[in-house]
Short mmCIF file of C-alpha atoms in Angstrom, two decimals:
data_model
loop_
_atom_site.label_atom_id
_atom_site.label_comp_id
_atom_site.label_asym_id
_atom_site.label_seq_id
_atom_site.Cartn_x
_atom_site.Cartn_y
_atom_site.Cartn_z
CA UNK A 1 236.13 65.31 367.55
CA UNK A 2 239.74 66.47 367.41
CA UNK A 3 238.64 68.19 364.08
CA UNK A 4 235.42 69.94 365.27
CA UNK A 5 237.14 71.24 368.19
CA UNK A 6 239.80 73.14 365.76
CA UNK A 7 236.96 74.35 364.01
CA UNK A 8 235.01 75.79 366.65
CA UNK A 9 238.17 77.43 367.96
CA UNK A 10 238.55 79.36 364.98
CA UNK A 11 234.54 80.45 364.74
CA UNK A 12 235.24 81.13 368.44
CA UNK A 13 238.13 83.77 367.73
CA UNK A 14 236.26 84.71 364.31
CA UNK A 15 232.55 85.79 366.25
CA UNK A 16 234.62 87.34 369.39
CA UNK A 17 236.84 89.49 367.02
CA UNK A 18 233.27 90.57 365.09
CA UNK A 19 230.41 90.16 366.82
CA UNK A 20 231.32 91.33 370.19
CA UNK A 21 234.59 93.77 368.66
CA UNK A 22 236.90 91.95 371.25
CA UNK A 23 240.75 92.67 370.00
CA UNK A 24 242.11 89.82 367.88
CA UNK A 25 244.73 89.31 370.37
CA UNK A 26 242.68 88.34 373.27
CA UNK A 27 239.71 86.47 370.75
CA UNK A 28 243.34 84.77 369.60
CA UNK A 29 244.22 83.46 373.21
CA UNK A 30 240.46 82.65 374.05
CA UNK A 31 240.53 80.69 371.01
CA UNK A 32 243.89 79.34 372.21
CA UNK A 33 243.19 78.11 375.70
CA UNK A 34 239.56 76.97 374.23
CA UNK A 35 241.27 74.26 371.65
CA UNK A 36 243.85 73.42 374.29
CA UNK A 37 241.54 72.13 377.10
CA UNK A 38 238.67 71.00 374.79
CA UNK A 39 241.20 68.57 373.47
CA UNK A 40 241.83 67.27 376.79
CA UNK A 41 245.46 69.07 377.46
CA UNK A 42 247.07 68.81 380.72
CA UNK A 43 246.26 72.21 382.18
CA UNK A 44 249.65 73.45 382.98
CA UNK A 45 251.09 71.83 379.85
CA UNK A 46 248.56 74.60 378.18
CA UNK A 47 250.29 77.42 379.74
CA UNK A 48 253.16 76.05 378.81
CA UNK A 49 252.83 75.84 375.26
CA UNK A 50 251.04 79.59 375.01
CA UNK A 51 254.24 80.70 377.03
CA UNK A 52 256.78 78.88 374.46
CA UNK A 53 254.38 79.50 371.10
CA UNK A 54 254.11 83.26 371.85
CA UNK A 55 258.07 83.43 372.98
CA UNK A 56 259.38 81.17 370.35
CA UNK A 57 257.79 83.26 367.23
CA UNK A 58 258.63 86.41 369.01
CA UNK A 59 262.05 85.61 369.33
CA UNK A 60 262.35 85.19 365.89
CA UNK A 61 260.47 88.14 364.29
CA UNK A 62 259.40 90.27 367.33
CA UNK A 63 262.44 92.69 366.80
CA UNK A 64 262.16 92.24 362.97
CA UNK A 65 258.68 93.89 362.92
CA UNK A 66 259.76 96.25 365.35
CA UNK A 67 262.29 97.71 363.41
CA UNK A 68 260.30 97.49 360.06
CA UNK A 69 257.79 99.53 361.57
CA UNK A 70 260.43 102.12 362.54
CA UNK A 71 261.29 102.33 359.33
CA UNK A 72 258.06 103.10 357.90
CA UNK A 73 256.90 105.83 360.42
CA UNK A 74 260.26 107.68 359.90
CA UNK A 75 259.59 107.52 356.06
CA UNK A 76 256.11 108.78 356.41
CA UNK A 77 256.54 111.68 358.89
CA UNK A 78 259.98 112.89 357.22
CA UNK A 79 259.08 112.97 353.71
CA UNK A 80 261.08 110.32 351.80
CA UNK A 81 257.52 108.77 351.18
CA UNK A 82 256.48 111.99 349.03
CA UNK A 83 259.50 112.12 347.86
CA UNK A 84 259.75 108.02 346.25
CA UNK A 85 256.22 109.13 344.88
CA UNK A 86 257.36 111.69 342.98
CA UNK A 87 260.26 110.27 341.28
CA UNK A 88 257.73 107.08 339.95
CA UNK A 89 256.21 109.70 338.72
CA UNK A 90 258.63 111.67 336.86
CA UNK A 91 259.51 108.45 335.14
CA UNK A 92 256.10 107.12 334.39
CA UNK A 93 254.88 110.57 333.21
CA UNK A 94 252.01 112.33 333.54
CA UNK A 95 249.83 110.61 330.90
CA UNK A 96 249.48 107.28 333.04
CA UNK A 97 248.57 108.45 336.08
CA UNK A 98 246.72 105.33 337.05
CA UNK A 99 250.06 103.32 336.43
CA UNK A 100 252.03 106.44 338.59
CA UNK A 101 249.91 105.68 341.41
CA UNK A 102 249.88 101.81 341.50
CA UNK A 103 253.77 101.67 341.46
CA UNK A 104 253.81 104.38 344.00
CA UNK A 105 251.58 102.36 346.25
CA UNK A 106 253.71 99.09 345.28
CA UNK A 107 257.37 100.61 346.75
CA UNK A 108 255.57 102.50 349.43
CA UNK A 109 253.51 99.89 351.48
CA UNK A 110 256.32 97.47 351.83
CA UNK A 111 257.69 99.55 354.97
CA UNK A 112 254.70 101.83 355.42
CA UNK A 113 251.19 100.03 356.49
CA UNK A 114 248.95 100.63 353.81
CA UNK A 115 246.28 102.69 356.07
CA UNK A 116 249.26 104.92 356.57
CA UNK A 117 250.13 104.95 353.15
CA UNK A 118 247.17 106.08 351.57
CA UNK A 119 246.42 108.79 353.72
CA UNK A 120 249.62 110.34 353.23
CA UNK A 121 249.52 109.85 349.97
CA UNK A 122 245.89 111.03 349.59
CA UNK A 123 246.04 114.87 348.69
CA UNK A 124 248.56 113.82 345.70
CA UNK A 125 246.53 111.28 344.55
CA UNK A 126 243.85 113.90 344.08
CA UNK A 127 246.04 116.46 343.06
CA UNK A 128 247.51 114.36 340.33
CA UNK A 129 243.39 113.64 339.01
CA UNK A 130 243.16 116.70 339.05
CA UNK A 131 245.77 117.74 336.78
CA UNK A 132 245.13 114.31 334.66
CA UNK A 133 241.50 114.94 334.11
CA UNK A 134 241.00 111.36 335.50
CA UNK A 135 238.04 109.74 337.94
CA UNK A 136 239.44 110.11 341.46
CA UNK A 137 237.72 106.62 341.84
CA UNK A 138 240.03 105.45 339.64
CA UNK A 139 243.44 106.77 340.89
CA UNK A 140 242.20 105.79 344.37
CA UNK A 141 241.84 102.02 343.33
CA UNK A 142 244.67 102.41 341.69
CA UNK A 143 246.86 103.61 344.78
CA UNK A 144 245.40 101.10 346.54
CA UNK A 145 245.53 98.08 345.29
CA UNK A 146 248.84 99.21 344.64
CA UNK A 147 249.32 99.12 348.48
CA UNK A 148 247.09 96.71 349.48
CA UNK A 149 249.63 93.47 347.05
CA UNK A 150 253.00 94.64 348.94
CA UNK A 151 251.41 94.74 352.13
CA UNK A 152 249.75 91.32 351.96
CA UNK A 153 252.67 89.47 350.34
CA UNK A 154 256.13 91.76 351.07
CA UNK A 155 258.61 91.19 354.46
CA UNK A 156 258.71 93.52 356.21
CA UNK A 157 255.54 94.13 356.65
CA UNK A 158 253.97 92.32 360.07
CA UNK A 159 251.64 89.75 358.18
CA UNK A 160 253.82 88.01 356.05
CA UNK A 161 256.66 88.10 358.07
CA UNK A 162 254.64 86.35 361.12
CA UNK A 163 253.26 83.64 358.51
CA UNK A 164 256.81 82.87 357.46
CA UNK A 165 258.03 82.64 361.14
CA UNK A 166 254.88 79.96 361.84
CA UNK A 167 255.39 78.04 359.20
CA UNK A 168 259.06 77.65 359.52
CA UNK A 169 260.13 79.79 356.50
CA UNK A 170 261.77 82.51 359.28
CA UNK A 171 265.46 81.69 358.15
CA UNK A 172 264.32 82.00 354.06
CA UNK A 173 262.97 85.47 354.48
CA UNK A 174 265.41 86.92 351.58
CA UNK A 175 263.47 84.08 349.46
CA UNK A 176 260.44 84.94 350.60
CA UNK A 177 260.91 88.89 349.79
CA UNK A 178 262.16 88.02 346.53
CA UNK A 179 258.98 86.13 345.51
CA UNK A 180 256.64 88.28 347.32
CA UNK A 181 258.09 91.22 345.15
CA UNK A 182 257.49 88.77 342.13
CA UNK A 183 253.99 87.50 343.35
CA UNK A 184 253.12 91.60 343.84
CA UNK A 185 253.47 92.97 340.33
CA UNK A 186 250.77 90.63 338.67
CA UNK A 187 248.32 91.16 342.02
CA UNK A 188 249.36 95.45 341.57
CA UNK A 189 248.61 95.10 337.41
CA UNK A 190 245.38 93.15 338.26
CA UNK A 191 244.33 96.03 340.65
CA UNK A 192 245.44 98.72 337.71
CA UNK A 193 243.37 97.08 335.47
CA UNK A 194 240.10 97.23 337.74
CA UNK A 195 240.61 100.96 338.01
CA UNK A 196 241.52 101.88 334.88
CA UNK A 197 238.32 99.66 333.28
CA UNK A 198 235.96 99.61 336.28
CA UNK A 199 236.56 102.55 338.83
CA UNK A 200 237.38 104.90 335.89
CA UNK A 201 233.74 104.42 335.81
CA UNK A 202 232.31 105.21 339.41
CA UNK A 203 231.38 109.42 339.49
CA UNK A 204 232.56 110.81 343.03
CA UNK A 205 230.85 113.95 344.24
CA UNK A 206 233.20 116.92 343.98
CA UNK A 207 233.94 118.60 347.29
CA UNK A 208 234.96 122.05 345.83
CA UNK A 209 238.90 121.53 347.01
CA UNK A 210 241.29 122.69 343.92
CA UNK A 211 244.04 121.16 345.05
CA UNK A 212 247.56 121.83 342.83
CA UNK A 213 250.14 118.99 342.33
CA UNK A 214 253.30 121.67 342.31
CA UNK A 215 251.50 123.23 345.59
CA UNK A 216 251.51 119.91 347.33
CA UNK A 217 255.00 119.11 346.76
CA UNK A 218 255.86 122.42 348.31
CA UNK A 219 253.91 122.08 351.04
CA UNK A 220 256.07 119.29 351.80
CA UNK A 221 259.56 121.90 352.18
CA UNK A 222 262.59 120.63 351.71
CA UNK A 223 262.03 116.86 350.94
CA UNK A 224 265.25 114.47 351.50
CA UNK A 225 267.39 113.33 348.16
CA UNK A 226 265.92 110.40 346.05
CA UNK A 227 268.96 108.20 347.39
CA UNK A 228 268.47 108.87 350.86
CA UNK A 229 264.49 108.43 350.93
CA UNK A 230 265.08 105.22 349.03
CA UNK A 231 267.98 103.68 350.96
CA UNK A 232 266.22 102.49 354.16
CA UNK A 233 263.86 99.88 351.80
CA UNK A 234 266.83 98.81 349.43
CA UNK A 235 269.66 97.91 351.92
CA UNK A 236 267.75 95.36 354.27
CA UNK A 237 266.44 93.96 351.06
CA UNK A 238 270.05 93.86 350.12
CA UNK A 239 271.52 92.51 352.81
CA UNK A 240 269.25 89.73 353.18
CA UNK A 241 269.49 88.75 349.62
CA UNK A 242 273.61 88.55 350.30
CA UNK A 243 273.11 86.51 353.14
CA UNK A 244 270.82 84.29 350.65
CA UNK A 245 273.00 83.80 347.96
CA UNK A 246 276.03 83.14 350.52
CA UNK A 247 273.71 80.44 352.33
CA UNK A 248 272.43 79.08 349.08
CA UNK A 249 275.95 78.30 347.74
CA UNK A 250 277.33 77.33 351.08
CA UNK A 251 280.32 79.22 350.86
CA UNK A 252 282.39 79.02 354.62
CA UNK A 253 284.85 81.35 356.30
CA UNK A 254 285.06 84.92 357.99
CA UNK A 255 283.64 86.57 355.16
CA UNK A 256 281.22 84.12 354.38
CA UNK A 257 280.16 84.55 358.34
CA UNK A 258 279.97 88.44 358.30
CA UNK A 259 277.85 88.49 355.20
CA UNK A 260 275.39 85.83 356.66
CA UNK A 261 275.79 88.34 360.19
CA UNK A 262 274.66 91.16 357.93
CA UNK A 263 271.82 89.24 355.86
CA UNK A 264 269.92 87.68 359.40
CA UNK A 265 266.93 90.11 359.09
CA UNK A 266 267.81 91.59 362.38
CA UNK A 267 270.35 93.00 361.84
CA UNK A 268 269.41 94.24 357.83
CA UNK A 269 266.45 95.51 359.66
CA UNK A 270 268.17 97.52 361.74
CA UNK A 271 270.89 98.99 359.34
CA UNK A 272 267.62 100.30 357.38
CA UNK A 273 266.85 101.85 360.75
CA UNK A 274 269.79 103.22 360.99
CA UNK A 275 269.88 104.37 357.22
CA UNK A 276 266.24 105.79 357.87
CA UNK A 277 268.17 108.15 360.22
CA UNK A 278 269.71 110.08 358.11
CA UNK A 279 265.50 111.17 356.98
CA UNK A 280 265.43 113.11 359.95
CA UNK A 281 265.16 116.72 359.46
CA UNK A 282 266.57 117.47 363.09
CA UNK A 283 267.98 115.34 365.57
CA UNK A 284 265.92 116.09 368.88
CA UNK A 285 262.88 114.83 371.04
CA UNK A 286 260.41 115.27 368.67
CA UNK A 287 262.26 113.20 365.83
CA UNK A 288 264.52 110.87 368.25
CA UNK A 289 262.00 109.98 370.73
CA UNK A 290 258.44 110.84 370.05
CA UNK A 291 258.57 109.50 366.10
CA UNK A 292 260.17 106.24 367.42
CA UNK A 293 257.24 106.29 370.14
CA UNK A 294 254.86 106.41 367.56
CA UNK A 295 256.15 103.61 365.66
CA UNK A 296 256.42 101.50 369.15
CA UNK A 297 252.62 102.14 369.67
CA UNK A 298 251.64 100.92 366.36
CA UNK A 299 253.89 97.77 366.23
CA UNK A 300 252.40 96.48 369.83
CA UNK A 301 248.52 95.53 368.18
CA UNK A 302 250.97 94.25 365.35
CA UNK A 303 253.30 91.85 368.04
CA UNK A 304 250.54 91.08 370.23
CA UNK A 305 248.35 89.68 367.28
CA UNK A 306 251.37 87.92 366.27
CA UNK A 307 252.14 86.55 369.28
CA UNK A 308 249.18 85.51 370.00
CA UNK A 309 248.87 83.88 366.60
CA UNK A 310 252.22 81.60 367.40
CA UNK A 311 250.63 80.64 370.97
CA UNK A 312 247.71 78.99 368.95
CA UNK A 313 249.92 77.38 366.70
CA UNK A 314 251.80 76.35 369.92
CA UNK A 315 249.07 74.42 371.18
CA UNK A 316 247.70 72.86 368.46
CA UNK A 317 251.02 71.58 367.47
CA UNK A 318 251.16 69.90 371.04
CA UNK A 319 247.66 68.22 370.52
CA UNK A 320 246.13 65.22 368.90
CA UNK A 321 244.97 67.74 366.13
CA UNK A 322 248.54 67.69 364.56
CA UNK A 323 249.57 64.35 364.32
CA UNK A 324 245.56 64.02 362.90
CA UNK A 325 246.05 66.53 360.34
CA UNK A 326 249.65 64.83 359.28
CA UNK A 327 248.19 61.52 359.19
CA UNK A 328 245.73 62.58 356.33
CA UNK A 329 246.30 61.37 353.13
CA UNK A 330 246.52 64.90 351.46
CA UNK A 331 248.68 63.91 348.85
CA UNK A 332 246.22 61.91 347.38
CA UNK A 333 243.73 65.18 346.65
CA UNK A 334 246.20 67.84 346.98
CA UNK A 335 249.21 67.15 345.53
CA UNK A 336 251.87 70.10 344.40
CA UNK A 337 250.41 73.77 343.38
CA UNK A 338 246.97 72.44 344.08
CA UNK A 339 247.63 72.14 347.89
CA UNK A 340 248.30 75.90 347.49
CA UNK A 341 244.41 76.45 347.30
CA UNK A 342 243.91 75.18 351.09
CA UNK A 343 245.93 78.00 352.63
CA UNK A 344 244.18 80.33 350.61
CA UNK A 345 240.67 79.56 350.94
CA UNK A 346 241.21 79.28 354.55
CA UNK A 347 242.74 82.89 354.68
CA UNK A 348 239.93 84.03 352.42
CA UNK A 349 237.40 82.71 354.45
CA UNK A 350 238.93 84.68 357.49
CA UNK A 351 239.79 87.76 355.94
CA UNK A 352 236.47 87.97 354.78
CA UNK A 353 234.71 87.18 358.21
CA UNK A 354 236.51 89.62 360.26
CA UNK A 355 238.35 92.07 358.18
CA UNK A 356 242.47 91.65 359.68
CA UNK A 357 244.62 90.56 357.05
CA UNK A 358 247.28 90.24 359.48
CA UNK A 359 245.11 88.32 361.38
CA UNK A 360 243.91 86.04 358.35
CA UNK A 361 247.99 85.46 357.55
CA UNK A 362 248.67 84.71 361.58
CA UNK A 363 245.88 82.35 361.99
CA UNK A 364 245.69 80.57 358.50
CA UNK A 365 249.50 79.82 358.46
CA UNK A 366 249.32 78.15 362.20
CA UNK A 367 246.35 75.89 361.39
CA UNK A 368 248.47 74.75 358.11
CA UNK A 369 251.90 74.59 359.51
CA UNK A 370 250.86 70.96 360.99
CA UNK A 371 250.06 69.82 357.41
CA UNK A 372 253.29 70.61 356.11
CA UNK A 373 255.88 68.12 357.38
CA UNK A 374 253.33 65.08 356.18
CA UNK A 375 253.18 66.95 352.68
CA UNK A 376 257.15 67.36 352.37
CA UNK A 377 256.71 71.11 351.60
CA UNK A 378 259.95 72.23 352.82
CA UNK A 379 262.98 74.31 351.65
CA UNK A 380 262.91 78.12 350.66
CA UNK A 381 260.94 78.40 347.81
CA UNK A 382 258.14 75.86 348.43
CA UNK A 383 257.48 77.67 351.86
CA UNK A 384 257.70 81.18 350.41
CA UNK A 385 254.99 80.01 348.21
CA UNK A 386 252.76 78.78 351.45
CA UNK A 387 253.38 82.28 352.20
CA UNK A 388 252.11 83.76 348.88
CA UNK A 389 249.46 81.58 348.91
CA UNK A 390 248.21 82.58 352.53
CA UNK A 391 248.77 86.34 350.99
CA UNK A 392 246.22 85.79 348.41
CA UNK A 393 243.75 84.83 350.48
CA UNK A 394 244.38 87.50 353.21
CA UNK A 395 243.67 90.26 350.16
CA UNK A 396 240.19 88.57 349.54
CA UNK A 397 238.39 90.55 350.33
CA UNK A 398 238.36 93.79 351.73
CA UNK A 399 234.92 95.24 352.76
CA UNK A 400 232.99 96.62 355.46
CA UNK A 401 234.56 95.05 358.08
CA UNK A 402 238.05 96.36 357.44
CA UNK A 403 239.36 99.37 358.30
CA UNK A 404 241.61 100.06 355.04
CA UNK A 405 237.99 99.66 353.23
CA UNK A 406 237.10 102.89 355.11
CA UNK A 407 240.15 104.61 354.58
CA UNK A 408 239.43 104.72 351.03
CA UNK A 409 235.78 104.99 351.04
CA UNK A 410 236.39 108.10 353.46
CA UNK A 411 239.35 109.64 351.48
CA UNK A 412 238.02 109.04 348.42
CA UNK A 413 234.30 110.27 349.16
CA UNK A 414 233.17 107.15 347.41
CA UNK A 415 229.44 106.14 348.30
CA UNK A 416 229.51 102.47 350.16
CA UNK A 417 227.88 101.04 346.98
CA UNK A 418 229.76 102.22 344.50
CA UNK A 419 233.16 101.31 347.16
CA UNK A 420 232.22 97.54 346.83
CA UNK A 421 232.11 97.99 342.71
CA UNK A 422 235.64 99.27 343.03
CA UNK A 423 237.31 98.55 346.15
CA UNK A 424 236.06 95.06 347.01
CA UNK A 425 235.76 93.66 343.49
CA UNK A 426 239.23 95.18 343.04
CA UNK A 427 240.69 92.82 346.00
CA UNK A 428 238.73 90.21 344.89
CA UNK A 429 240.59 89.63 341.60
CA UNK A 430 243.94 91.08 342.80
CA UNK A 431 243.36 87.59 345.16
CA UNK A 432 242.06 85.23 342.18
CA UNK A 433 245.34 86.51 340.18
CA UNK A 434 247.62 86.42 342.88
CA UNK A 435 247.07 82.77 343.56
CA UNK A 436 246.75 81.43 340.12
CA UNK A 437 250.15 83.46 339.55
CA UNK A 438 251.82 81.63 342.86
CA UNK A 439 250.63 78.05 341.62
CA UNK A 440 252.19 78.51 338.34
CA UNK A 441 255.69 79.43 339.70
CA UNK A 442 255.10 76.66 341.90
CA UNK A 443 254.86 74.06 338.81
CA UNK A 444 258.03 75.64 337.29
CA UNK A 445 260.23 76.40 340.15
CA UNK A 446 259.28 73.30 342.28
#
């Protein structure tokens, strides 16, 4: 019973979210208070676990996310995004455009949301088919699924952050980054591949715009340097890998203690806010207060989701269901890099139902987090490949019920038809590869 109750919590947050469009935060905390007093939880100790789930993850990424998303707004609206862009492409060259625009989208979605992202980047993805002679089908699948792997599997971007903090892997996110970037580039090459064999394919209706690659980089004025545009990614991702290695070989003392200061993601986070600064073109309202305002308003959906997300873990750790779900003998059928396959059908089965991958990473890495302890998956890497695994599935797959399925479909001018052939197929192998890639580093680094 304890079982069928988890289950129809989750088909009750799944048919609010889609069939009556209620936010995924509040379908989250339906679905929340639903498993809580179906499985015969003291009312007030209900609120009580909602209050310390939705505090407890908060406290531990809230800020994180906040200052990610900072990050990314400042390098959209200032230019540095543009500006990354076109150095990949000065060293890729312009006979691999395809390739150009998959690394592009690779470095640029892991601070900028990959709706974001490809809008931006939009009238130079189409400039540069233009110039290349290429399918714009082709470079937009390729920009995309470029996007759509560092956004899924990357810190610190929302998603895989919160499914690190619910699963306990908050204090390994330098491990975590470091195999998301390695789970990313076989997910980005599978997504290259689709566009470059498949979408390369797919005709889109010309609109008539000439648009000129040399215009659209002018457009742009002055853009910052290379080192500046680049800096706010590379030094969080820096500092946390410091604080790592310094945690990893347990070295003690002052030193030792500063560098593990500077590698806690809060504070890395916010010396890339800091760094992303120095983007700004002038220092006044419109830069100081209304571009941080912007990036406020889109991290609340983002927190509240999450929140939300660590309430219903919250509560179902504080029920029967747990201790039922670690008292399963799972080691007998799922044992190692094959237990990866549960968190990732689960998140497929999610993504595909209602269309949030953040949502699919929040909700699939709550209902697992019970199964862990009984499993012994614990430790950095083991639990940064949860994470991966969770990833995969949240990338499978994007279609009509997701908004960055639009984006491109819109942008793009793709029919809907010919958007599933390229878009949808796309994320459905970039998910296939992504978790067959995560089980094999599984059976050789665990």
């Amino acid at each position: 019973m304890l079982f069928i109750v988890l289950l129809i919590g989750v088909l009750l947050v799944v048919i609010a979210a889609t069939k009556f469009k209620l936010h995924p935060f509040l379908s989250l905390i339906l679905g929340t208070f639903f498993v809580g007093m179906s499985s015969g939880m003291p009312l007030m100790k209900i609120v009580e676990n909602v209050n310390t789930g939705f505090g407890d993850l908060m406290g531990g990424i809230g800020l994180v996310i906040v200052f990610g998303t900072i990050i990314g707004t400042i390098l959209e609206k200032s230019g540095a995004a543009l500006r990354m862009a076109e150095v990949v492409l000065r060293v890729v060259g312009p006979k691999r455009p395809q390739l150009a625009m998959s690394l592009i989208g690779y470095i640029v979605s892991i601070p900028v949301f990959c709706d974001s992202g490809f809008v931006i980047l939009s009238s130079l993805r189409k400039a540069l088919a233009n110039r290349a002679k290429v399918a714009v089908a082709s470079m937009s699948v390729a920009l995309a699924t470029g996007l759509y792997a560092t956004h899924t599997l990357v810190p610190p971007t929302p998603g895989p952050i919160a499914a690190a903090g619910n699963i306990g892997a908050g204090s390994f996110l330098g491990t975590v980054i470091l195999i998301g970037l390695i789970t990313a580039i076989p997910a980005t090459i599978a997504g290259y591949f689709w566009a470059t064999k498949v979408a390369n394919k797919i005709e889109v209706e010309d609109d008539g715009e000439e648009i000129n690659y040399e215009d659209i980089v002018k457009s742009f004025g002055k853009m910052p340097s290379t080192f500046l545009s680049f800096l706010p990614i590379v030094l969080p991702i820096v500092l946390i890998g410091i604080g790592s290695i310094v945690t990893y070989l347990g070295v003690k003392g002052g030193l030792a203690s500063f560098f593990l200061f500077l590698g806690s993601p809060l504070v890395a986070l916010l010396a890339g806010v800091i760094a992303a600064f120095a983007l700004l073109p002038k220092y006044n309202e419109e830069t100081m207060t209304k571009w941080v305002g912007e990036a406020l308003l889109d991290a609340a959906p983002i927190l509240l989701i999450t929140g939300a997300g660590g309430a219903f873990g919250g509560v179902i750790k504080n029920t029967g269901i747990a201790d039922m779900i670690q008292s399963w003998s799972l080691g007998d059928v799922f044992s190692g890099a094959l237990f990866l396959i549960v968190p990732f059908l689960i998140a497929a089965a999610l993504k595909t139902a209602q269309g949030s991958s953040t949502a699919a990473l929040v909700i699939t890495s709550s209902l697992i987090a019970p199964m862990l302890p009984g499993l012994e998956i614990e430790g950095a890497v083991p639990l940064a490949l949860v994470v991966m695994a969770v990833g995969a599935g949240a990338m499978t797959v994007s279609h009509v019920n997701d908004s960055f399925f639009w984006v491109v479909t819109e942008f793009t001018g793709m029919k809907v038809t010919d958007a599933y052939k390229a878009q949808t197929m796309a994320t459905l192998l970039q998910g296939f590869v992504t978790i067959v890639f995560a089980m094999i580093l599984w059976v050789v680094l665990v």
